[in-house]
Amino acid sequence: MDPQVALVMGSYSDYHKLDSALEVFKEFAVEFEIRVLSAHRTPDETAEFAKTAESRGVKVIIAAAGGAAHLPGVIAAHTIIPVIGVPIANEALGGLDSLLSMTQMPGGIPVAVMSAGGGGAQNAALMAIAILAIGNSSLGEMLKTYRRLMAAKVLERDSALQWKSSEHQAQKL
Ligand code: RP5
């Protein structure tokens, strides 16, 4: 079966900032297309990708971009497939620019924008999986397990810290 998720970035320089999305897809064994497509430098290829995505079986598109960050909006303009935008931080303005750019889509052409910073790519992959899970109960179960494991790790650290601090208090007595 062709991949149901496409992960697109505006420049190869974005690639290493998307590691956490790749890890999530690996963990869930979700196959994905991966492309470098620029709304500005390769506009024709970007439009072609978006126009043909539905017929290729793509169900959700993640589009990561920095700076002017038009990529998710331009892709969304050419398809009805849900588009998840990931704002990428760059040196000039730190990522607030891309976040604001992605969150100012005109009414009628939606883009779902993820968190700025490290969690954005991870959450984009999880959001894509949540969308696929609507029609795939085993992915839904995996998402529930993922959350349970995440909570267990937090609780484990909480207990460890409580134990450490009680030991510290005891030493002071
Ligand atoms: C955007 O411009 C890309 O998504 C990237 O985040 C940013 C800078 O691109 P490069 O100049 O590093 O290729 O289109």
Coordinates of N, CA and C and ligand atoms in Angstrom, one line a residue:
M1 N 0.8 -1.2 0.0 CA 0.0 0.0 0.0 C 0.9 1.3 0.0
D2 N 0.5 2.3 -0.8 CA 1.3 3.5 -0.8 C 1.1 4.2 0.6
P3 N 2.2 5.0 1.0 CA 2.1 5.7 2.2 C 0.9 6.6 2.3
Q4 N 0.3 6.6 3.5 CA -0.9 7.5 3.7 C -0.5 8.9 4.3
V5 N 0.8 9.0 4.7 CA 1.3 10.2 5.3 C 2.4 10.8 4.4
A6 N 2.3 12.1 4.2 CA 3.5 12.8 3.5 C 4.1 13.8 4.4
L7 N 5.4 13.7 4.5 CA 6.1 14.7 5.3 C 7.0 15.5 4.4
V8 N 6.6 16.8 4.3 CA 7.2 17.7 3.4 C 8.0 18.8 4.1
M9 N 9.1 19.2 3.6 CA 9.8 20.3 4.3 C 10.2 21.3 3.2
G10 N 10.3 22.6 3.6 CA 10.6 23.6 2.7 C 12.0 23.7 2.2
S11 N 12.9 23.1 3.0 CA 14.4 23.1 2.6 C 15.0 21.9 3.3
Y12 N 16.1 21.4 2.6 CA 16.8 20.3 3.3 C 17.3 20.7 4.6
S13 N 17.6 22.0 4.8 CA 18.1 22.5 6.1 C 17.1 22.3 7.2
D14 N 15.8 21.9 6.9 CA 14.8 21.7 7.9 C 14.9 20.2 8.4
Y15 N 15.6 19.4 7.6 CA 15.5 17.9 7.8 C 15.8 17.5 9.3
H16 N 17.0 18.0 9.8 CA 17.4 17.5 11.1 C 16.5 18.0 12.2
K17 N 15.6 19.0 11.9 CA 14.7 19.5 12.9 C 13.4 18.7 13.0
L18 N 13.4 17.6 12.1 CA 12.2 16.8 12.1 C 12.4 15.4 12.6
D19 N 13.5 15.2 13.3 CA 13.9 13.9 13.8 C 12.8 13.3 14.6
S20 N 12.2 14.1 15.5 CA 11.2 13.5 16.4 C 10.0 13.0 15.7
A21 N 9.7 13.6 14.5 CA 8.5 13.1 13.7 C 8.9 11.7 13.2
L22 N 10.2 11.6 12.7 CA 10.7 10.4 12.1 C 10.6 9.3 13.1
E23 N 11.1 9.6 14.4 CA 11.1 8.6 15.5 C 9.6 8.1 15.8
V24 N 8.7 9.0 15.8 CA 7.3 8.6 16.0 C 6.8 7.7 14.9
F25 N 7.1 8.0 13.7 CA 6.6 7.2 12.6 C 7.3 5.8 12.7
K26 N 8.5 5.8 13.1 CA 9.2 4.5 13.2 C 8.6 3.7 14.3
E27 N 8.3 4.3 15.5 CA 7.7 3.6 16.6 C 6.3 3.1 16.3
F28 N 5.6 3.8 15.5 CA 4.2 3.3 15.1 C 4.2 2.5 13.8
A29 N 5.4 2.3 13.2 CA 5.5 1.6 12.0 C 4.6 2.2 10.9
V30 N 4.6 3.5 10.8 CA 3.8 4.2 9.8 C 4.7 4.6 8.7
E31 N 4.4 4.2 7.5 CA 5.2 4.5 6.3 C 4.8 5.9 5.8
F32 N 5.8 6.6 5.3 CA 5.5 8.0 4.8 C 6.3 8.4 3.6
E33 N 5.8 9.3 2.8 CA 6.5 9.9 1.8 C 7.3 11.0 2.4
I34 N 8.5 11.3 1.9 CA 9.2 12.4 2.4 C 9.8 13.2 1.2
R35 N 9.5 14.5 1.3 CA 9.9 15.4 0.1 C 10.5 16.7 0.6
V36 N 11.4 17.3 -0.2 CA 11.8 18.7 0.0 C 11.1 19.4 -1.1
L37 N 10.2 20.3 -0.7 CA 9.4 21.1 -1.7 C 9.3 22.5 -1.2
S38 N 9.7 23.5 -2.0 CA 9.6 24.8 -1.6 C 8.5 25.6 -2.3
A39 N 7.7 26.3 -1.5 CA 6.6 27.1 -2.1 C 7.2 28.2 -3.0
H40 N 8.4 28.6 -2.7 CA 9.0 29.7 -3.4 C 10.0 29.2 -4.5
R41 N 10.9 28.2 -4.1 CA 11.9 27.8 -5.0 C 11.5 26.8 -6.1
T42 N 10.5 25.9 -5.6 CA 10.0 24.9 -6.6 C 8.5 24.9 -6.5
P43 N 7.9 26.1 -6.9 CA 6.5 26.2 -6.8 C 5.7 25.2 -7.7
D44 N 6.2 24.9 -8.9 CA 5.4 24.0 -9.7 C 5.4 22.6 -9.2
E45 N 6.5 22.1 -8.7 CA 6.6 20.8 -8.1 C 5.7 20.7 -6.8
T46 N 5.7 21.8 -6.0 CA 4.9 21.8 -4.8 C 3.4 21.7 -5.2
A47 N 3.0 22.4 -6.2 CA 1.6 22.4 -6.6 C 1.3 21.0 -7.2
E48 N 2.2 20.4 -7.9 CA 2.0 19.1 -8.5 C 1.8 18.1 -7.4
F49 N 2.7 18.1 -6.4 CA 2.7 17.2 -5.3 C 1.3 17.3 -4.6
A50 N 0.9 18.5 -4.3 CA -0.4 18.7 -3.6 C -1.6 18.2 -4.4
K51 N -1.6 18.5 -5.7 CA -2.7 18.2 -6.6 C -2.9 16.7 -6.8
T52 N -1.8 16.0 -6.7 CA -1.8 14.5 -7.0 C -1.8 13.7 -5.7
A53 N -1.7 14.3 -4.5 CA -1.6 13.6 -3.3 C -2.8 12.7 -3.0
E54 N -4.0 13.2 -3.2 CA -5.2 12.5 -3.0 C -5.3 11.2 -3.8
S55 N -4.9 11.3 -5.1 CA -5.0 10.2 -6.0 C -3.9 9.1 -5.7
R56 N -2.9 9.6 -5.0 CA -1.8 8.6 -4.6 C -2.2 7.9 -3.3
G57 N -3.3 8.3 -2.6 CA -3.7 7.6 -1.4 C -3.2 8.3 -0.1
V58 N -2.7 9.5 -0.3 CA -2.2 10.3 0.9 C -3.4 10.7 1.7
K59 N -3.4 10.6 3.0 CA -4.6 10.9 3.8 C -4.3 12.2 4.7
V60 N -3.0 12.4 4.9 CA -2.6 13.6 5.7 C -1.2 14.1 5.3
I61 N -1.1 15.4 5.3 CA 0.2 16.0 4.9 C 0.8 16.8 6.0
I62 N 2.0 16.6 6.4 CA 2.7 17.4 7.3 C 3.6 18.3 6.5
A63 N 3.6 19.6 6.7 CA 4.4 20.5 6.0 C 5.2 21.4 6.9
A64 N 6.5 21.3 7.0 CA 7.3 22.0 7.9 C 8.1 23.1 7.1
A65 N 8.1 24.3 7.6 CA 8.8 25.4 7.0 C 9.2 26.5 7.9
G66 N 10.2 27.2 7.6 CA 10.6 28.3 8.4 C 10.5 29.6 7.7
G67 N 10.8 30.7 8.3 CA 10.8 32.0 7.7 C 9.4 32.4 7.2
A68 N 9.3 32.8 6.0 CA 8.0 33.2 5.4 C 6.9 32.0 5.5
A69 N 7.4 30.8 5.5 CA 6.6 29.6 5.8 C 5.3 29.5 5.1
H70 N 5.3 29.7 3.8 CA 4.1 29.6 3.0 C 3.7 28.1 2.6
L71 N 4.7 27.2 2.9 CA 4.5 25.9 2.3 C 3.2 25.2 2.7
P72 N 2.8 25.1 4.0 CA 1.6 24.4 4.3 C 0.3 25.1 3.7
G73 N 0.3 26.4 3.7 CA -0.8 27.1 3.1 C -0.9 26.9 1.6
V74 N 0.2 26.9 0.9 CA 0.2 26.7 -0.5 C -0.3 25.2 -0.8
I75 N 0.2 24.3 -0.1 CA -0.2 22.9 -0.3 C -1.7 22.8 0.0
A76 N -2.2 23.4 1.1 CA -3.6 23.3 1.5 C -4.5 24.0 0.4
A77 N -3.9 24.9 -0.3 CA -4.7 25.6 -1.4 C -5.0 24.6 -2.6
H78 N -4.2 23.6 -2.7 CA -4.3 22.7 -3.8 C -4.9 21.3 -3.5
T79 N -5.3 21.1 -2.2 CA -5.9 19.8 -1.9 C -6.8 20.0 -0.7
I80 N -7.7 19.0 -0.6 CA -8.6 19.0 0.6 C -8.1 18.1 1.7
I81 N -7.0 17.4 1.4 CA -6.3 16.6 2.5 C -5.9 17.4 3.6
P82 N -6.2 17.0 4.9 CA -5.7 17.8 6.1 C -4.2 18.1 6.0
V83 N -3.9 19.3 6.2 CA -2.5 19.8 6.2 C -2.1 20.2 7.6
I84 N -1.0 19.7 8.1 CA -0.5 20.0 9.5 C 0.8 20.8 9.3
G85 N 0.8 22.1 9.8 CA 2.0 22.9 9.6 C 2.9 22.8 10.8
V86 N 4.2 22.7 10.5 CA 5.2 22.7 11.6 C 6.1 23.9 11.5
P87 N 5.9 24.9 12.4 CA 6.8 26.1 12.3 C 8.2 25.7 12.6
I88 N 9.2 26.0 11.8 CA 10.6 25.8 12.0 C 11.3 27.0 12.4
A89 N 12.1 26.9 13.5 CA 12.8 28.1 14.0 C 14.0 28.4 13.1
N90 N 14.2 29.6 12.7 CA 15.5 30.0 12.0 C 16.2 31.0 12.8
E91 N 17.4 31.3 12.4 CA 18.3 32.2 13.2 C 17.8 33.6 13.2
A92 N 17.2 34.1 12.2 CA 16.8 35.5 12.1 C 15.8 35.9 13.2
L93 N 14.7 35.1 13.2 CA 13.6 35.6 14.1 C 13.1 34.4 15.1
G94 N 13.8 33.4 15.1 CA 13.6 32.3 16.1 C 12.4 31.5 16.0
G95 N 11.6 31.6 14.9 CA 10.4 30.7 14.7 C 9.1 31.4 14.9
L96 N 9.1 32.5 15.6 CA 7.8 33.2 15.9 C 7.2 33.6 14.5
D97 N 8.2 34.0 13.6 CA 7.8 34.5 12.3 C 7.0 33.4 11.5
S98 N 7.5 32.1 11.6 CA 6.9 31.0 10.8 C 5.5 30.7 11.5
L99 N 5.6 30.7 12.9 CA 4.3 30.4 13.6 C 3.2 31.4 13.2
L100 N 3.6 32.7 13.2 CA 2.6 33.7 12.9 C 2.1 33.6 11.4
S101 N 3.1 33.3 10.6 CA 2.7 33.1 9.2 C 1.7 32.0 9.0
M102 N 2.0 30.8 9.6 CA 1.1 29.7 9.4 C -0.3 29.9 10.1
T103 N -0.3 30.7 11.1 CA -1.6 30.9 11.8 C -2.5 32.0 11.2
Q104 N -2.0 32.6 10.1 CA -2.8 33.6 9.5 C -3.4 33.2 8.2
M105 N -3.8 32.0 8.1 CA -4.4 31.5 6.8 C -5.8 32.2 6.7
P106 N -6.1 32.5 5.5 CA -7.5 33.1 5.3 C -8.6 32.1 5.5
G107 N -9.7 32.5 5.9 CA -10.8 31.6 6.1 C -11.1 30.8 4.8
G108 N -11.4 29.5 5.0 CA -11.7 28.7 3.8 C -10.6 27.7 3.4
I109 N -9.4 28.0 3.8 CA -8.2 27.1 3.5 C -7.5 26.8 4.8
P110 N -7.9 25.8 5.6 CA -7.4 25.5 6.9 C -6.0 24.9 6.9
V111 N -5.2 25.3 7.8 CA -3.9 24.6 8.1 C -3.9 24.4 9.7
A112 N -3.7 23.2 10.1 CA -3.6 22.9 11.6 C -2.1 23.1 12.0
V113 N -1.9 24.1 12.8 CA -0.5 24.5 13.2 C -0.1 23.8 14.5
M114 N 1.1 23.2 14.5 CA 1.6 22.6 15.7 C 2.4 23.6 16.5
S115 N 2.9 23.1 17.7 CA 3.6 23.9 18.6 C 4.9 24.4 17.9
A116 N 5.4 25.6 18.3 CA 6.7 26.0 17.9 C 7.7 25.3 18.8
G117 N 8.9 25.1 18.3 CA 9.9 24.5 19.2 C 9.9 23.0 19.0
G118 N 10.7 22.3 19.9 CA 10.9 20.9 19.7 C 9.7 20.0 19.6
G119 N 8.6 20.3 20.3 CA 7.5 19.4 20.3 C 6.7 19.5 19.0
G120 N 6.9 20.4 18.2 CA 6.1 20.6 17.0 C 6.1 19.4 16.0
A121 N 7.3 18.9 15.7 CA 7.5 17.8 14.8 C 6.9 16.6 15.4
Q122 N 7.2 16.3 16.6 CA 6.7 15.1 17.3 C 5.1 15.1 17.3
N123 N 4.6 16.3 17.7 CA 3.1 16.4 17.7 C 2.5 16.3 16.3
A124 N 3.2 16.8 15.3 CA 2.7 16.7 13.9 C 2.5 15.2 13.6
A125 N 3.5 14.4 13.9 CA 3.4 13.0 13.6 C 2.3 12.3 14.4
L126 N 2.2 12.7 15.7 CA 1.1 12.1 16.5 C -0.3 12.6 16.0
M127 N -0.4 13.8 15.6 CA -1.6 14.3 15.0 C -2.0 13.5 13.7
A128 N -1.0 13.3 12.9 CA -1.2 12.6 11.6 C -1.7 11.2 12.0
I129 N -1.1 10.5 13.0 CA -1.5 9.2 13.4 C -2.9 9.2 13.9
A130 N -3.2 10.2 14.7 CA -4.6 10.4 15.3 C -5.6 10.5 14.2
I131 N -5.3 11.2 13.1 CA -6.2 11.3 12.0 C -6.4 9.9 11.3
L132 N -5.3 9.2 11.1 CA -5.3 7.9 10.5 C -6.1 6.9 11.4
A133 N -5.9 7.1 12.7 CA -6.6 6.2 13.7 C -8.1 6.3 13.6
I134 N -8.7 7.3 13.0 CA -10.1 7.4 12.9 C -10.6 6.1 12.2
G135 N -9.9 5.7 11.2 CA -10.3 4.5 10.4 C -9.4 3.3 10.7
N136 N -8.6 3.3 11.8 CA -7.7 2.2 12.0 C -7.5 2.0 13.5
S137 N -8.3 1.1 14.0 CA -8.4 0.9 15.5 C -7.1 0.5 16.1
S138 N -6.2 -0.3 15.3 CA -5.0 -0.7 16.0 C -4.0 0.5 16.2
L139 N -4.1 1.5 15.2 CA -3.3 2.7 15.5 C -3.8 3.4 16.7
G140 N -5.1 3.4 16.8 CA -5.7 4.1 18.0 C -5.3 3.4 19.3
E141 N -5.2 2.1 19.3 CA -4.7 1.4 20.5 C -3.3 1.7 20.8
M142 N -2.5 1.8 19.7 CA -1.1 2.2 19.9 C -0.9 3.6 20.5
L143 N -1.8 4.5 20.0 CA -1.7 5.9 20.6 C -2.0 5.9 22.1
K144 N -3.0 5.0 22.5 CA -3.4 4.9 23.9 C -2.2 4.4 24.7
T145 N -1.5 3.4 24.1 CA -0.4 2.8 24.8 C 0.8 3.8 24.9
Y146 N 1.0 4.6 23.9 CA 2.0 5.6 23.8 C 1.8 6.6 25.0
R147 N 0.5 7.0 25.2 CA 0.2 8.0 26.2 C 0.4 7.3 27.6
R148 N 0.0 6.0 27.7 CA 0.2 5.4 29.0 C 1.7 5.3 29.4
L149 N 2.5 4.9 28.4 CA 3.9 4.8 28.7 C 4.5 6.2 29.0
M150 N 4.0 7.2 28.3 CA 4.5 8.6 28.6 C 4.2 9.0 30.1
A151 N 3.0 8.7 30.5 CA 2.5 9.0 31.8 C 3.4 8.2 32.8
A152 N 3.6 6.9 32.5 CA 4.4 6.1 33.5 C 5.8 6.6 33.7
K153 N 6.4 7.2 32.6 CA 7.7 7.7 32.7 C 7.7 9.0 33.7
V154 N 6.7 9.8 33.5 CA 6.6 11.0 34.3 C 6.4 10.6 35.8
L155 N 5.5 9.6 36.0 CA 5.3 9.2 37.4 C 6.5 8.6 38.0
E156 N 7.3 7.8 37.2 CA 8.5 7.2 37.7 C 9.5 8.3 38.1
R157 N 9.6 9.3 37.3 CA 10.5 10.4 37.7 C 10.0 11.2 38.9
D158 N 8.7 11.3 39.0 CA 8.1 12.0 40.1 C 8.5 11.2 41.4
S159 N 8.3 9.9 41.4 CA 8.6 9.1 42.6 C 10.1 9.2 42.9
A160 N 11.0 9.1 41.8 CA 12.4 9.2 42.1 C 12.8 10.5 42.7
L161 N 12.2 11.6 42.3 CA 12.5 12.9 42.8 C 12.0 13.0 44.3
Q162 N 10.8 12.5 44.5 CA 10.3 12.5 45.9 C 11.2 11.8 46.8
W163 N 11.7 10.6 46.3 CA 12.6 9.8 47.2 C 13.9 10.5 47.4
K164 N 14.4 11.2 46.4 CA 15.7 11.9 46.5 C 15.5 13.0 47.5
S165 N 14.4 13.8 47.4 CA 14.2 14.9 48.3 C 14.0 14.5 49.7
S166 N 13.3 13.3 49.9 CA 13.1 12.9 51.3 C 14.4 12.4 51.9
E167 N 15.3 11.8 51.1 CA 16.6 11.4 51.6 C 17.4 12.6 51.9
H168 N 17.3 13.6 51.1 CA 18.0 14.9 51.4 C 17.6 15.5 52.7
Q169 N 16.3 15.5 52.9 CA 15.7 16.1 54.2 C 16.3 15.2 55.4
A170 N 16.2 13.9 55.2 CA 16.7 13.0 56.3 C 18.1 13.3 56.7
Q171 N 19.0 13.6 55.6 CA 20.4 13.8 55.9 C 20.6 15.1 56.7
K172 N 19.7 16.1 56.5 CA 19.8 17.3 57.2 C 19.4 17.2 58.6
L173 N 18.7 16.2 59.0 CA 18.2 16.1 60.4 C 19.3 15.6 61.3
Ligands
RP5_1 C1 12.1 27.9 4.3 O1 13.2 28.8 4.4 C2 12.6 26.6 4.7 O2 11.5 25.8 5.2 C3 13.7 26.8 5.7 O3 13.2 26.7 7.0 C4 14.0 28.3 5.5 C5 15.5 28.5 5.1 O4 15.8 27.7 4.0 P1 17.3 27.6 3.5 O5 17.7 28.9 3.1 O6 18.1 27.0 4.6 O7 17.3 26.6 2.3 O8 11.6 27.9 3.0

